[in-house]
């Protein structure tokens, strides 16, 4: 078999796997882990039932990959923002804008992350991934709040508590936007950040 044919076959395999992952994200997001069957994912992907086992060994295997994608993507977004150029406030604002701008397209992954953190039916390994990346993300955000306080841009408060509050607020906003699509533009980023910044030193 020629390298070109091999490449084309690999592209087909990659495309089908992405179809299955996209379908899995939608079905798990809408029905939850316990309420989802492999046949539901196959039906959503509009692929043959037997094909799924060329890529995944079980429903749990699909969920595990999706959960890892959800938490690593979130971590990567935070890591990139914290280590980018600009003042701490500018970096926090840019990160918040990016997260909220992609609320709708990443909604199913948010719901998967939410149920991983709250449901007792999801695989234990998924919960372990959540714990690992959530801790790493919180550490990065704590460092960013420490920097902001040092520069006088953020209010004086326990930076780890501020990081946790920021995460909680953002999760709440994303959940509300997914629940009520008409509120997609509420609240504005500046409204969220106002709880953390020193308004006398930061121009919104």
mmCIF file with all atom_site columns, C-alpha atoms in Angstrom:
data_model
loop_
_atom_site.group_PDB
_atom_site.id
_atom_site.type_symbol
_atom_site.label_atom_id
_atom_site.label_alt_id
_atom_site.label_comp_id
_atom_site.label_asym_id
_atom_site.label_entity_id
_atom_site.label_seq_id
_atom_site.pdbx_PDB_ins_code
_atom_site.Cartn_x
_atom_site.Cartn_y
_atom_site.Cartn_z
_atom_site.occupancy
_atom_site.B_iso_or_equiv
_atom_site.pdbx_formal_charge
_atom_site.auth_seq_id
_atom_site.auth_comp_id
_atom_site.auth_asym_id
_atom_site.auth_atom_id
_atom_site.pdbx_PDB_model_num
ATOM 1   C CA . UNK A 1 1   ? 0.000   0.000  0.000  1.00 0.00 ? 1   UNK A CA 1
ATOM 2   C CA . UNK A 1 2   ? 1.406   3.396  -1.003 1.00 0.00 ? 2   UNK A CA 1
ATOM 3   C CA . UNK A 1 3   ? 2.177   6.114  1.553  1.00 0.00 ? 3   UNK A CA 1
ATOM 4   C CA . UNK A 1 4   ? -0.507  8.279  -0.056 1.00 0.00 ? 4   UNK A CA 1
ATOM 5   C CA . UNK A 1 5   ? -3.172  5.608  0.440  1.00 0.00 ? 5   UNK A CA 1
ATOM 6   C CA . UNK A 1 6   ? -1.983  5.100  4.018  1.00 0.00 ? 6   UNK A CA 1
ATOM 7   C CA . UNK A 1 7   ? -2.314  8.833  4.626  1.00 0.00 ? 7   UNK A CA 1
ATOM 8   C CA . UNK A 1 8   ? -5.805  8.934  3.125  1.00 0.00 ? 8   UNK A CA 1
ATOM 9   C CA . UNK A 1 9   ? -6.907  5.970  5.259  1.00 0.00 ? 9   UNK A CA 1
ATOM 10  C CA . UNK A 1 10  ? -5.528  7.648  8.366  1.00 0.00 ? 10  UNK A CA 1
ATOM 11  C CA . UNK A 1 11  ? -7.435  10.827 7.531  1.00 0.00 ? 11  UNK A CA 1
ATOM 12  C CA . UNK A 1 12  ? -10.645 8.796  7.225  1.00 0.00 ? 12  UNK A CA 1
ATOM 13  C CA . UNK A 1 13  ? -9.968  7.099  10.571 1.00 0.00 ? 13  UNK A CA 1
ATOM 14  C CA . UNK A 1 14  ? -9.249  10.448 12.234 1.00 0.00 ? 14  UNK A CA 1
ATOM 15  C CA . UNK A 1 15  ? -12.426 11.959 10.787 1.00 0.00 ? 15  UNK A CA 1
ATOM 16  C CA . UNK A 1 16  ? -14.567 9.068  12.026 1.00 0.00 ? 16  UNK A CA 1
ATOM 17  C CA . UNK A 1 17  ? -13.019 9.231  15.473 1.00 0.00 ? 17  UNK A CA 1
ATOM 18  C CA . UNK A 1 18  ? -13.761 12.948 15.652 1.00 0.00 ? 18  UNK A CA 1
ATOM 19  C CA . UNK A 1 19  ? -17.349 12.239 14.556 1.00 0.00 ? 19  UNK A CA 1
ATOM 20  C CA . UNK A 1 20  ? -17.707 9.779  17.416 1.00 0.00 ? 20  UNK A CA 1
ATOM 21  C CA . UNK A 1 21  ? -16.165 12.174 19.940 1.00 0.00 ? 21  UNK A CA 1
ATOM 22  C CA . UNK A 1 22  ? -18.401 15.040 18.813 1.00 0.00 ? 22  UNK A CA 1
ATOM 23  C CA . UNK A 1 23  ? -21.440 12.778 19.026 1.00 0.00 ? 23  UNK A CA 1
ATOM 24  C CA . UNK A 1 24  ? -20.317 11.506 22.424 1.00 0.00 ? 24  UNK A CA 1
ATOM 25  C CA . UNK A 1 25  ? -19.874 15.049 23.756 1.00 0.00 ? 25  UNK A CA 1
ATOM 26  C CA . UNK A 1 26  ? -23.401 15.964 22.663 1.00 0.00 ? 26  UNK A CA 1
ATOM 27  C CA . UNK A 1 27  ? -25.075 12.831 24.024 1.00 0.00 ? 27  UNK A CA 1
ATOM 28  C CA . UNK A 1 28  ? -23.171 12.768 27.319 1.00 0.00 ? 28  UNK A CA 1
ATOM 29  C CA . UNK A 1 29  ? -23.791 16.485 27.733 1.00 0.00 ? 29  UNK A CA 1
ATOM 30  C CA . UNK A 1 30  ? -27.521 16.110 27.190 1.00 0.00 ? 30  UNK A CA 1
ATOM 31  C CA . UNK A 1 31  ? -28.209 12.753 28.873 1.00 0.00 ? 31  UNK A CA 1
ATOM 32  C CA . UNK A 1 32  ? -25.408 12.346 31.382 1.00 0.00 ? 32  UNK A CA 1
ATOM 33  C CA . UNK A 1 33  ? -23.095 9.380  31.725 1.00 0.00 ? 33  UNK A CA 1
ATOM 34  C CA . UNK A 1 34  ? -25.621 6.987  33.275 1.00 0.00 ? 34  UNK A CA 1
ATOM 35  C CA . UNK A 1 35  ? -28.293 7.875  30.712 1.00 0.00 ? 35  UNK A CA 1
ATOM 36  C CA . UNK A 1 36  ? -26.083 7.315  27.684 1.00 0.00 ? 36  UNK A CA 1
ATOM 37  C CA . UNK A 1 37  ? -25.703 4.087  25.712 1.00 0.00 ? 37  UNK A CA 1
ATOM 38  C CA . UNK A 1 38  ? -23.135 3.278  23.046 1.00 0.00 ? 38  UNK A CA 1
ATOM 39  C CA . UNK A 1 39  ? -26.010 2.954  20.569 1.00 0.00 ? 39  UNK A CA 1
ATOM 40  C CA . UNK A 1 40  ? -27.016 6.561  21.357 1.00 0.00 ? 40  UNK A CA 1
ATOM 41  C CA . UNK A 1 41  ? -23.556 7.816  20.404 1.00 0.00 ? 41  UNK A CA 1
ATOM 42  C CA . UNK A 1 42  ? -23.438 5.709  17.244 1.00 0.00 ? 42  UNK A CA 1
ATOM 43  C CA . UNK A 1 43  ? -26.879 6.957  16.247 1.00 0.00 ? 43  UNK A CA 1
ATOM 44  C CA . UNK A 1 44  ? -25.887 10.580 16.800 1.00 0.00 ? 44  UNK A CA 1
ATOM 45  C CA . UNK A 1 45  ? -22.699 10.062 14.756 1.00 0.00 ? 45  UNK A CA 1
ATOM 46  C CA . UNK A 1 46  ? -24.688 8.260  12.038 1.00 0.00 ? 46  UNK A CA 1
ATOM 47  C CA . UNK A 1 47  ? -22.091 5.503  11.811 1.00 0.00 ? 47  UNK A CA 1
ATOM 48  C CA . UNK A 1 48  ? -22.424 1.724  11.994 1.00 0.00 ? 48  UNK A CA 1
ATOM 49  C CA . UNK A 1 49  ? -22.537 0.206  15.468 1.00 0.00 ? 49  UNK A CA 1
ATOM 50  C CA . UNK A 1 50  ? -19.565 -2.095 14.919 1.00 0.00 ? 50  UNK A CA 1
ATOM 51  C CA . UNK A 1 51  ? -17.354 0.746  13.744 1.00 0.00 ? 51  UNK A CA 1
ATOM 52  C CA . UNK A 1 52  ? -17.160 2.369  17.173 1.00 0.00 ? 52  UNK A CA 1
ATOM 53  C CA . UNK A 1 53  ? -15.171 -0.551 18.571 1.00 0.00 ? 53  UNK A CA 1
ATOM 54  C CA . UNK A 1 54  ? -12.371 0.140  16.097 1.00 0.00 ? 54  UNK A CA 1
ATOM 55  C CA . UNK A 1 55  ? -11.725 3.325  18.072 1.00 0.00 ? 55  UNK A CA 1
ATOM 56  C CA . UNK A 1 56  ? -13.065 2.813  21.595 1.00 0.00 ? 56  UNK A CA 1
ATOM 57  C CA . UNK A 1 57  ? -13.440 -0.276 23.754 1.00 0.00 ? 57  UNK A CA 1
ATOM 58  C CA . UNK A 1 58  ? -16.465 0.966  25.703 1.00 0.00 ? 58  UNK A CA 1
ATOM 59  C CA . UNK A 1 59  ? -18.698 3.862  26.688 1.00 0.00 ? 59  UNK A CA 1
ATOM 60  C CA . UNK A 1 60  ? -16.320 4.517  29.567 1.00 0.00 ? 60  UNK A CA 1
ATOM 61  C CA . UNK A 1 61  ? -13.409 4.790  27.124 1.00 0.00 ? 61  UNK A CA 1
ATOM 62  C CA . UNK A 1 62  ? -15.221 7.488  25.135 1.00 0.00 ? 62  UNK A CA 1
ATOM 63  C CA . UNK A 1 63  ? -16.176 9.424  28.252 1.00 0.00 ? 63  UNK A CA 1
ATOM 64  C CA . UNK A 1 64  ? -12.620 9.264  29.586 1.00 0.00 ? 64  UNK A CA 1
ATOM 65  C CA . UNK A 1 65  ? -11.208 10.809 26.410 1.00 0.00 ? 65  UNK A CA 1
ATOM 66  C CA . UNK A 1 66  ? -13.844 13.544 26.399 1.00 0.00 ? 66  UNK A CA 1
ATOM 67  C CA . UNK A 1 67  ? -13.288 14.349 30.085 1.00 0.00 ? 67  UNK A CA 1
ATOM 68  C CA . UNK A 1 68  ? -9.556  14.589 29.525 1.00 0.00 ? 68  UNK A CA 1
ATOM 69  C CA . UNK A 1 69  ? -10.138 16.894 26.550 1.00 0.00 ? 69  UNK A CA 1
ATOM 70  C CA . UNK A 1 70  ? -12.428 19.097 28.650 1.00 0.00 ? 70  UNK A CA 1
ATOM 71  C CA . UNK A 1 71  ? -10.019 19.516 31.550 1.00 0.00 ? 71  UNK A CA 1
ATOM 72  C CA . UNK A 1 72  ? -6.794  19.777 29.552 1.00 0.00 ? 72  UNK A CA 1
ATOM 73  C CA . UNK A 1 73  ? -8.297  22.372 27.221 1.00 0.00 ? 73  UNK A CA 1
ATOM 74  C CA . UNK A 1 74  ? -9.399  24.462 30.188 1.00 0.00 ? 74  UNK A CA 1
ATOM 75  C CA . UNK A 1 75  ? -5.975  24.134 31.788 1.00 0.00 ? 75  UNK A CA 1
ATOM 76  C CA . UNK A 1 76  ? -4.189  25.048 28.542 1.00 0.00 ? 76  UNK A CA 1
ATOM 77  C CA . UNK A 1 77  ? -6.332  28.184 28.193 1.00 0.00 ? 77  UNK A CA 1
ATOM 78  C CA . UNK A 1 78  ? -5.432  29.290 31.711 1.00 0.00 ? 78  UNK A CA 1
ATOM 79  C CA . UNK A 1 79  ? -1.763  28.373 31.306 1.00 0.00 ? 79  UNK A CA 1
ATOM 80  C CA . UNK A 1 80  ? -1.475  30.348 28.069 1.00 0.00 ? 80  UNK A CA 1
ATOM 81  C CA . UNK A 1 81  ? -3.179  33.391 29.570 1.00 0.00 ? 81  UNK A CA 1
ATOM 82  C CA . UNK A 1 82  ? -1.138  33.407 32.779 1.00 0.00 ? 82  UNK A CA 1
ATOM 83  C CA . UNK A 1 83  ? 2.108   33.137 30.841 1.00 0.00 ? 83  UNK A CA 1
ATOM 84  C CA . UNK A 1 84  ? 1.243   35.688 28.133 1.00 0.00 ? 84  UNK A CA 1
ATOM 85  C CA . UNK A 1 85  ? 2.293   39.320 27.898 1.00 0.00 ? 85  UNK A CA 1
ATOM 86  C CA . UNK A 1 86  ? 0.485   42.185 29.566 1.00 0.00 ? 86  UNK A CA 1
ATOM 87  C CA . UNK A 1 87  ? -0.384  43.191 33.100 1.00 0.00 ? 87  UNK A CA 1
ATOM 88  C CA . UNK A 1 88  ? -2.125  40.683 35.405 1.00 0.00 ? 88  UNK A CA 1
ATOM 89  C CA . UNK A 1 89  ? -5.430  42.495 34.855 1.00 0.00 ? 89  UNK A CA 1
ATOM 90  C CA . UNK A 1 90  ? -5.002  42.466 31.065 1.00 0.00 ? 90  UNK A CA 1
ATOM 91  C CA . UNK A 1 91  ? -4.229  38.744 31.124 1.00 0.00 ? 91  UNK A CA 1
ATOM 92  C CA . UNK A 1 92  ? -7.202  37.928 33.350 1.00 0.00 ? 92  UNK A CA 1
ATOM 93  C CA . UNK A 1 93  ? -9.513  40.001 31.182 1.00 0.00 ? 93  UNK A CA 1
ATOM 94  C CA . UNK A 1 94  ? -8.264  38.430 27.934 1.00 0.00 ? 94  UNK A CA 1
ATOM 95  C CA . UNK A 1 95  ? -8.692  34.944 29.376 1.00 0.00 ? 95  UNK A CA 1
ATOM 96  C CA . UNK A 1 96  ? -12.216 35.691 30.607 1.00 0.00 ? 96  UNK A CA 1
ATOM 97  C CA . UNK A 1 97  ? -13.184 37.115 27.217 1.00 0.00 ? 97  UNK A CA 1
ATOM 98  C CA . UNK A 1 98  ? -11.823 34.033 25.435 1.00 0.00 ? 98  UNK A CA 1
ATOM 99  C CA . UNK A 1 99  ? -13.646 31.596 27.702 1.00 0.00 ? 99  UNK A CA 1
ATOM 100 C CA . UNK A 1 100 ? -16.981 33.394 27.414 1.00 0.00 ? 100 UNK A CA 1
ATOM 101 C CA . UNK A 1 101 ? -16.594 33.866 23.655 1.00 0.00 ? 101 UNK A CA 1
ATOM 102 C CA . UNK A 1 102 ? -16.482 30.089 23.223 1.00 0.00 ? 102 UNK A CA 1
ATOM 103 C CA . UNK A 1 103 ? -19.257 29.274 25.680 1.00 0.00 ? 103 UNK A CA 1
ATOM 104 C CA . UNK A 1 104 ? -21.696 27.942 23.120 1.00 0.00 ? 104 UNK A CA 1
ATOM 105 C CA . UNK A 1 105 ? -19.320 25.855 21.008 1.00 0.00 ? 105 UNK A CA 1
ATOM 106 C CA . UNK A 1 106 ? -17.665 24.291 24.069 1.00 0.00 ? 106 UNK A CA 1
ATOM 107 C CA . UNK A 1 107 ? -20.912 23.920 25.993 1.00 0.00 ? 107 UNK A CA 1
ATOM 108 C CA . UNK A 1 108 ? -21.055 20.135 25.907 1.00 0.00 ? 108 UNK A CA 1
ATOM 109 C CA . UNK A 1 109 ? -17.505 19.881 27.238 1.00 0.00 ? 109 UNK A CA 1
ATOM 110 C CA . UNK A 1 110 ? -18.443 22.217 30.067 1.00 0.00 ? 110 UNK A CA 1
ATOM 111 C CA . UNK A 1 111 ? -21.398 19.960 30.919 1.00 0.00 ? 111 UNK A CA 1
ATOM 112 C CA . UNK A 1 112 ? -19.125 16.910 30.842 1.00 0.00 ? 112 UNK A CA 1
ATOM 113 C CA . UNK A 1 113 ? -16.727 18.647 33.228 1.00 0.00 ? 113 UNK A CA 1
ATOM 114 C CA . UNK A 1 114 ? -19.641 19.601 35.473 1.00 0.00 ? 114 UNK A CA 1
ATOM 115 C CA . UNK A 1 115 ? -21.021 16.077 35.714 1.00 0.00 ? 115 UNK A CA 1
ATOM 116 C CA . UNK A 1 116 ? -17.533 14.666 36.234 1.00 0.00 ? 116 UNK A CA 1
ATOM 117 C CA . UNK A 1 117 ? -17.285 16.870 39.319 1.00 0.00 ? 117 UNK A CA 1
ATOM 118 C CA . UNK A 1 118 ? -20.784 16.200 40.639 1.00 0.00 ? 118 UNK A CA 1
ATOM 119 C CA . UNK A 1 119 ? -22.002 12.771 39.505 1.00 0.00 ? 119 UNK A CA 1
ATOM 120 C CA . UNK A 1 120 ? -21.197 9.528  41.308 1.00 0.00 ? 120 UNK A CA 1
ATOM 121 C CA . UNK A 1 121 ? -21.872 7.491  38.169 1.00 0.00 ? 121 UNK A CA 1
ATOM 122 C CA . UNK A 1 122 ? -18.903 8.682  36.082 1.00 0.00 ? 122 UNK A CA 1
ATOM 123 C CA . UNK A 1 123 ? -15.687 6.615  35.911 1.00 0.00 ? 123 UNK A CA 1
ATOM 124 C CA . UNK A 1 124 ? -13.365 7.144  38.880 1.00 0.00 ? 124 UNK A CA 1
ATOM 125 C CA . UNK A 1 125 ? -10.476 7.850  36.517 1.00 0.00 ? 125 UNK A CA 1
ATOM 126 C CA . UNK A 1 126 ? -12.381 10.804 35.097 1.00 0.00 ? 126 UNK A CA 1
ATOM 127 C CA . UNK A 1 127 ? -12.787 12.233 38.588 1.00 0.00 ? 127 UNK A CA 1
ATOM 128 C CA . UNK A 1 128 ? -9.036  11.766 39.121 1.00 0.00 ? 128 UNK A CA 1
ATOM 129 C CA . UNK A 1 129 ? -8.298  13.720 35.928 1.00 0.00 ? 129 UNK A CA 1
ATOM 130 C CA . UNK A 1 130 ? -10.601 16.479 37.132 1.00 0.00 ? 130 UNK A CA 1
ATOM 131 C CA . UNK A 1 131 ? -8.851  16.672 40.499 1.00 0.00 ? 131 UNK A CA 1
ATOM 132 C CA . UNK A 1 132 ? -5.415  16.805 38.875 1.00 0.00 ? 132 UNK A CA 1
ATOM 133 C CA . UNK A 1 133 ? -6.127  19.521 36.330 1.00 0.00 ? 133 UNK A CA 1
ATOM 134 C CA . UNK A 1 134 ? -8.396  21.554 38.595 1.00 0.00 ? 134 UNK A CA 1
ATOM 135 C CA . UNK A 1 135 ? -5.592  21.750 41.163 1.00 0.00 ? 135 UNK A CA 1
ATOM 136 C CA . UNK A 1 136 ? -3.086  22.779 38.505 1.00 0.00 ? 136 UNK A CA 1
ATOM 137 C CA . UNK A 1 137 ? -5.448  25.404 37.113 1.00 0.00 ? 137 UNK A CA 1
ATOM 138 C CA . UNK A 1 138 ? -6.173  26.836 40.552 1.00 0.00 ? 138 UNK A CA 1
ATOM 139 C CA . UNK A 1 139 ? -2.447  27.074 41.250 1.00 0.00 ? 139 UNK A CA 1
ATOM 140 C CA . UNK A 1 140 ? -1.917  29.081 38.058 1.00 0.00 ? 140 UNK A CA 1
ATOM 141 C CA . UNK A 1 141 ? -4.802  31.415 38.826 1.00 0.00 ? 141 UNK A CA 1
ATOM 142 C CA . UNK A 1 142 ? -3.572  31.902 42.385 1.00 0.00 ? 142 UNK A CA 1
ATOM 143 C CA . UNK A 1 143 ? -0.210  32.959 40.995 1.00 0.00 ? 143 UNK A CA 1
ATOM 144 C CA . UNK A 1 144 ? -1.919  35.428 38.652 1.00 0.00 ? 144 UNK A CA 1
ATOM 145 C CA . UNK A 1 145 ? -3.889  36.964 41.531 1.00 0.00 ? 145 UNK A CA 1
ATOM 146 C CA . UNK A 1 146 ? -0.687  37.215 43.574 1.00 0.00 ? 146 UNK A CA 1
ATOM 147 C CA . UNK A 1 147 ? 0.925   39.114 40.708 1.00 0.00 ? 147 UNK A CA 1
ATOM 148 C CA . UNK A 1 148 ? -2.095  41.381 40.383 1.00 0.00 ? 148 UNK A CA 1
ATOM 149 C CA . UNK A 1 149 ? -2.010  42.218 44.073 1.00 0.00 ? 149 UNK A CA 1
ATOM 150 C CA . UNK A 1 150 ? 1.710   42.906 43.907 1.00 0.00 ? 150 UNK A CA 1
ATOM 151 C CA . UNK A 1 151 ? 1.089   45.355 41.041 1.00 0.00 ? 151 UNK A CA 1
ATOM 152 C CA . UNK A 1 152 ? -1.797  46.974 42.920 1.00 0.00 ? 152 UNK A CA 1
ATOM 153 C CA . UNK A 1 153 ? -4.335  45.936 40.248 1.00 0.00 ? 153 UNK A CA 1
ATOM 154 C CA . UNK A 1 154 ? -6.295  43.449 42.378 1.00 0.00 ? 154 UNK A CA 1
ATOM 155 C CA . UNK A 1 155 ? -7.819  43.940 45.800 1.00 0.00 ? 155 UNK A CA 1
ATOM 156 C CA . UNK A 1 156 ? -5.961  42.608 48.828 1.00 0.00 ? 156 UNK A CA 1
ATOM 157 C CA . UNK A 1 157 ? -7.427  39.232 49.731 1.00 0.00 ? 157 UNK A CA 1
ATOM 158 C CA . UNK A 1 158 ? -6.299  35.624 50.002 1.00 0.00 ? 158 UNK A CA 1
ATOM 159 C CA . UNK A 1 159 ? -5.164  34.965 46.394 1.00 0.00 ? 159 UNK A CA 1
ATOM 160 C CA . UNK A 1 160 ? -6.130  31.282 46.515 1.00 0.00 ? 160 UNK A CA 1
ATOM 161 C CA . UNK A 1 161 ? -9.620  32.236 47.694 1.00 0.00 ? 161 UNK A CA 1
ATOM 162 C CA . UNK A 1 162 ? -9.855  34.865 44.971 1.00 0.00 ? 162 UNK A CA 1
ATOM 163 C CA . UNK A 1 163 ? -8.824  32.307 42.363 1.00 0.00 ? 163 UNK A CA 1
ATOM 164 C CA . UNK A 1 164 ? -11.482 29.896 43.637 1.00 0.00 ? 164 UNK A CA 1
ATOM 165 C CA . UNK A 1 165 ? -14.113 32.642 43.658 1.00 0.00 ? 165 UNK A CA 1
ATOM 166 C CA . UNK A 1 166 ? -13.213 33.649 40.100 1.00 0.00 ? 166 UNK A CA 1
ATOM 167 C CA . UNK A 1 167 ? -13.528 30.037 38.921 1.00 0.00 ? 167 UNK A CA 1
ATOM 168 C CA . UNK A 1 168 ? -16.855 29.640 40.709 1.00 0.00 ? 168 UNK A CA 1
ATOM 169 C CA . UNK A 1 169 ? -18.252 32.841 39.207 1.00 0.00 ? 169 UNK A CA 1
ATOM 170 C CA . UNK A 1 170 ? -17.124 31.913 35.718 1.00 0.00 ? 170 UNK A CA 1
ATOM 171 C CA . UNK A 1 171 ? -18.603 28.419 35.981 1.00 0.00 ? 171 UNK A CA 1
ATOM 172 C CA . UNK A 1 172 ? -21.874 29.929 37.147 1.00 0.00 ? 172 UNK A CA 1
ATOM 173 C CA . UNK A 1 173 ? -21.955 32.388 34.257 1.00 0.00 ? 173 UNK A CA 1
ATOM 174 C CA . UNK A 1 174 ? -21.212 29.672 31.683 1.00 0.00 ? 174 UNK A CA 1
ATOM 175 C CA . UNK A 1 175 ? -23.925 27.419 33.121 1.00 0.00 ? 175 UNK A CA 1
ATOM 176 C CA . UNK A 1 176 ? -26.455 30.265 33.074 1.00 0.00 ? 176 UNK A CA 1
ATOM 177 C CA . UNK A 1 177 ? -25.620 31.129 29.469 1.00 0.00 ? 177 UNK A CA 1
ATOM 178 C CA . UNK A 1 178 ? -26.046 27.510 28.412 1.00 0.00 ? 178 UNK A CA 1
ATOM 179 C CA . UNK A 1 179 ? -29.343 27.259 30.282 1.00 0.00 ? 179 UNK A CA 1
ATOM 180 C CA . UNK A 1 180 ? -30.687 30.573 28.981 1.00 0.00 ? 180 UNK A CA 1
ATOM 181 C CA . UNK A 1 181 ? -29.204 31.254 25.511 1.00 0.00 ? 181 UNK A CA 1
ATOM 182 C CA . UNK A 1 182 ? -30.946 34.641 25.376 1.00 0.00 ? 182 UNK A CA 1
ATOM 183 C CA . UNK A 1 183 ? -28.558 35.796 28.138 1.00 0.00 ? 183 UNK A CA 1
ATOM 184 C CA . UNK A 1 184 ? -25.484 35.142 25.999 1.00 0.00 ? 184 UNK A CA 1
ATOM 185 C CA . UNK A 1 185 ? -24.281 38.726 26.427 1.00 0.00 ? 185 UNK A CA 1
ATOM 186 C CA . UNK A 1 186 ? -24.859 38.851 30.195 1.00 0.00 ? 186 UNK A CA 1
ATOM 187 C CA . UNK A 1 187 ? -22.943 39.567 32.249 1.00 0.00 ? 187 UNK A CA 1
ATOM 188 C CA . UNK A 1 188 ? -20.225 41.601 30.596 1.00 0.00 ? 188 UNK A CA 1
ATOM 189 C CA . UNK A 1 189 ? -16.619 40.706 31.359 1.00 0.00 ? 189 UNK A CA 1
ATOM 190 C CA . UNK A 1 190 ? -16.039 43.946 33.261 1.00 0.00 ? 190 UNK A CA 1
ATOM 191 C CA . UNK A 1 191 ? -18.949 43.113 35.567 1.00 0.00 ? 191 UNK A CA 1
ATOM 192 C CA . UNK A 1 192 ? -17.273 39.859 36.540 1.00 0.00 ? 192 UNK A CA 1
ATOM 193 C CA . UNK A 1 193 ? -13.811 41.330 37.030 1.00 0.00 ? 193 UNK A CA 1
ATOM 194 C CA . UNK A 1 194 ? -15.097 44.236 39.116 1.00 0.00 ? 194 UNK A CA 1
ATOM 195 C CA . UNK A 1 195 ? -15.293 41.876 42.106 1.00 0.00 ? 195 UNK A CA 1
ATOM 196 C CA . UNK A 1 196 ? -11.532 41.387 42.028 1.00 0.00 ? 196 UNK A CA 1
ATOM 197 C CA . UNK A 1 197 ? -9.868  44.554 40.781 1.00 0.00 ? 197 UNK A CA 1
ATOM 198 C CA . UNK A 1 198 ? -8.670  47.664 42.498 1.00 0.00 ? 198 UNK A CA 1
ATOM 199 C CA . UNK A 1 199 ? -10.713 50.183 40.538 1.00 0.00 ? 199 UNK A CA 1
ATOM 200 C CA . UNK A 1 200 ? -8.474  53.060 41.600 1.00 0.00 ? 200 UNK A CA 1
ATOM 201 C CA . UNK A 1 201 ? -5.513  51.588 39.717 1.00 0.00 ? 201 UNK A CA 1
ATOM 202 C CA . UNK A 1 202 ? -7.187  49.832 36.778 1.00 0.00 ? 202 UNK A CA 1
ATOM 203 C CA . UNK A 1 203 ? -8.984  51.546 33.935 1.00 0.00 ? 203 UNK A CA 1
ATOM 204 C CA . UNK A 1 204 ? -11.800 49.207 32.780 1.00 0.00 ? 204 UNK A CA 1
#
